[in-house]
Amino acid sequence: MMELEVEIMLIQLRKNVALLWILRILAVPVVLVLFAAGFLLNLLYGIVGAIGGLVSLLGGIAAVLALLDGCYGEAAASAAVAFLISPIALPQLLMWAGNLLICAASALYTYLYRL
């Protein structure tokens, strides 16, 4: 149902050329900001992933040493921080968010500039 309404709206938008060009001009900064934000998040993913692997290793070692010392709370906290910093958790979320922004910019560009 929603897709049909969108298609009808796009058909009407193709007929109104002035409104289409106004939307295209207004959408340029939005598309550029979405692409730039997605690129920066993916760049940050690479940096955090590279450095996070080393810091995560140190956090894991600290967790094991705290566990051997009998400090279970500190061991759990060190293990949780090591997991969040590792290339599996937080950097992966950065990459997903960056890719989502790039996909949103691509979809907006496709709908407005490829009509």
mmCIF file of C-alpha atoms in Angstrom:
data_model
loop_
_atom_site.group_PDB
_atom_site.id
_atom_site.type_symbol
_atom_site.label_atom_id
_atom_site.label_comp_id
_atom_site.label_asym_id
_atom_site.label_seq_id
_atom_site.Cartn_x
_atom_site.Cartn_y
_atom_site.Cartn_z
ATOM 1 C CA MET A 1 0.000 0.000 0.000
ATOM 2 C CA MET A 2 2.769 2.412 0.974
ATOM 3 C CA GLU A 3 4.775 1.600 -2.135
ATOM 4 C CA LEU A 4 1.792 2.445 -4.335
ATOM 5 C CA GLU A 5 1.429 5.835 -2.658
ATOM 6 C CA VAL A 6 5.129 6.534 -3.161
ATOM 7 C CA GLU A 7 4.883 5.590 -6.837
ATOM 8 C CA ILE A 8 1.881 7.881 -7.312
ATOM 9 C CA MET A 9 3.754 10.698 -5.593
ATOM 10 C CA LEU A 10 6.783 10.164 -7.842
ATOM 11 C CA ILE A 11 4.598 10.198 -10.966
ATOM 12 C CA GLN A 12 3.030 13.481 -9.860
ATOM 13 C CA LEU A 13 6.473 14.863 -9.067
ATOM 14 C CA ARG A 14 7.694 14.047 -12.583
ATOM 15 C CA LYS A 15 4.825 16.079 -13.985
ATOM 16 C CA ASN A 16 5.662 19.136 -11.879
ATOM 17 C CA VAL A 17 9.129 20.008 -13.171
ATOM 18 C CA ALA A 18 9.557 23.205 -11.122
ATOM 19 C CA LEU A 19 8.880 21.423 -7.843
ATOM 20 C CA LEU A 20 11.202 18.601 -8.858
ATOM 21 C CA TRP A 21 14.072 21.015 -9.473
ATOM 22 C CA ILE A 22 13.431 22.824 -6.206
ATOM 23 C CA LEU A 23 13.591 19.494 -4.363
ATOM 24 C CA ARG A 24 16.757 18.567 -6.231
ATOM 25 C CA ILE A 25 18.466 21.825 -5.294
ATOM 26 C CA LEU A 26 17.382 21.550 -1.658
ATOM 27 C CA ALA A 27 18.526 17.934 -1.459
ATOM 28 C CA VAL A 28 22.113 18.597 -2.591
ATOM 29 C CA PRO A 29 23.418 19.560 0.874
ATOM 30 C CA VAL A 30 21.532 16.688 2.494
ATOM 31 C CA VAL A 31 23.038 14.137 0.107
ATOM 32 C CA LEU A 32 26.531 15.594 0.556
ATOM 33 C CA VAL A 33 26.274 15.593 4.350
ATOM 34 C CA LEU A 34 25.016 11.993 4.382
ATOM 35 C CA PHE A 35 27.859 10.846 2.134
ATOM 36 C CA ALA A 36 30.461 12.754 4.185
ATOM 37 C CA ALA A 37 29.134 11.436 7.500
ATOM 38 C CA GLY A 38 29.098 7.872 6.185
ATOM 39 C CA PHE A 39 32.639 8.239 4.868
ATOM 40 C CA LEU A 40 33.870 9.641 8.192
ATOM 41 C CA LEU A 41 32.214 6.839 10.165
ATOM 42 C CA ASN A 42 33.822 4.236 7.906
ATOM 43 C CA LEU A 43 37.187 5.980 8.267
ATOM 44 C CA LEU A 44 36.734 6.016 12.035
ATOM 45 C CA TYR A 45 35.896 2.304 11.858
ATOM 46 C CA GLY A 46 39.284 1.629 10.273
ATOM 47 C CA ILE A 47 41.171 3.683 12.828
ATOM 48 C CA VAL A 48 39.323 2.305 15.845
ATOM 49 C CA GLY A 49 39.562 -1.221 14.476
ATOM 50 C CA ALA A 50 43.331 -1.015 14.078
ATOM 51 C CA ILE A 51 44.056 0.623 17.413
ATOM 52 C CA GLY A 52 41.220 -1.160 19.199
ATOM 53 C CA GLY A 53 42.717 -4.562 18.493
ATOM 54 C CA LEU A 54 45.881 -3.698 20.379
ATOM 55 C CA VAL A 55 44.059 -2.003 23.261
ATOM 56 C CA SER A 56 41.622 -4.917 23.424
ATOM 57 C CA LEU A 57 44.524 -7.325 23.753
ATOM 58 C CA LEU A 58 45.898 -5.309 26.667
ATOM 59 C CA GLY A 59 42.431 -5.198 28.271
ATOM 60 C CA GLY A 60 42.094 -8.958 27.902
ATOM 61 C CA ILE A 61 45.453 -9.503 29.556
ATOM 62 C CA ALA A 62 44.425 -7.140 32.371
ATOM 63 C CA ALA A 63 41.186 -9.102 32.809
ATOM 64 C CA VAL A 64 43.050 -12.400 33.064
ATOM 65 C CA LEU A 65 45.524 -10.954 35.556
ATOM 66 C CA ALA A 66 42.699 -9.493 37.668
ATOM 67 C CA LEU A 67 40.915 -12.852 37.549
ATOM 68 C CA LEU A 68 44.049 -14.650 38.745
ATOM 69 C CA ASP A 69 44.394 -12.091 41.533
ATOM 70 C CA GLY A 70 40.834 -12.772 42.711
ATOM 71 C CA CYS A 71 39.357 -9.380 41.770
ATOM 72 C CA TYR A 72 36.314 -10.676 39.935
ATOM 73 C CA GLY A 73 34.576 -7.299 39.556
ATOM 74 C CA GLU A 74 37.642 -5.704 38.012
ATOM 75 C CA ALA A 75 38.124 -8.737 35.774
ATOM 76 C CA ALA A 76 34.546 -8.497 34.504
ATOM 77 C CA ALA A 77 34.883 -4.747 33.908
ATOM 78 C CA SER A 78 38.183 -5.193 32.053
ATOM 79 C CA ALA A 79 36.720 -7.972 29.923
ATOM 80 C CA ALA A 80 33.649 -5.866 29.065
ATOM 81 C CA VAL A 81 35.767 -2.863 28.068
ATOM 82 C CA ALA A 82 38.097 -5.102 26.058
ATOM 83 C CA PHE A 83 35.101 -6.519 24.176
ATOM 84 C CA LEU A 84 33.631 -3.084 23.452
ATOM 85 C CA ILE A 85 36.954 -1.805 22.115
ATOM 86 C CA SER A 86 37.646 -4.947 20.110
ATOM 87 C CA PRO A 87 37.046 -4.876 16.334
ATOM 88 C CA ILE A 88 33.925 -6.987 16.899
ATOM 89 C CA ALA A 89 31.681 -4.654 18.921
ATOM 90 C CA LEU A 90 31.886 -0.853 18.782
ATOM 91 C CA PRO A 91 33.823 -0.464 15.512
ATOM 92 C CA GLN A 92 31.352 -2.790 13.813
ATOM 93 C CA LEU A 93 28.508 -0.489 14.874
ATOM 94 C CA LEU A 94 30.435 2.464 13.400
ATOM 95 C CA MET A 95 30.766 0.634 10.093
ATOM 96 C CA TRP A 96 27.075 -0.305 10.031
ATOM 97 C CA ALA A 97 26.018 3.272 10.785
ATOM 98 C CA GLY A 98 28.360 4.625 8.106
ATOM 99 C CA ASN A 99 27.082 2.201 5.508
ATOM 100 C CA LEU A 100 23.485 3.027 6.455
ATOM 101 C CA LEU A 101 24.142 6.746 5.904
ATOM 102 C CA ILE A 102 25.776 6.082 2.539
ATOM 103 C CA CYS A 103 22.827 3.898 1.492
ATOM 104 C CA ALA A 104 20.386 6.627 2.545
ATOM 105 C CA ALA A 105 22.308 9.196 0.502
ATOM 106 C CA SER A 106 22.383 6.853 -2.499
ATOM 107 C CA ALA A 107 18.649 6.208 -2.265
ATOM 108 C CA LEU A 108 17.886 9.917 -2.002
ATOM 109 C CA TYR A 109 20.146 10.650 -4.963
ATOM 110 C CA THR A 110 18.547 7.882 -7.006
ATOM 111 C CA TYR A 111 14.990 9.018 -6.332
ATOM 112 C CA LEU A 112 15.618 12.703 -6.950
ATOM 113 C CA TYR A 113 18.230 12.795 -9.690
ATOM 114 C CA ARG A 114 17.438 9.661 -11.692
ATOM 115 C CA LEU A 115 13.745 10.335 -12.281
#
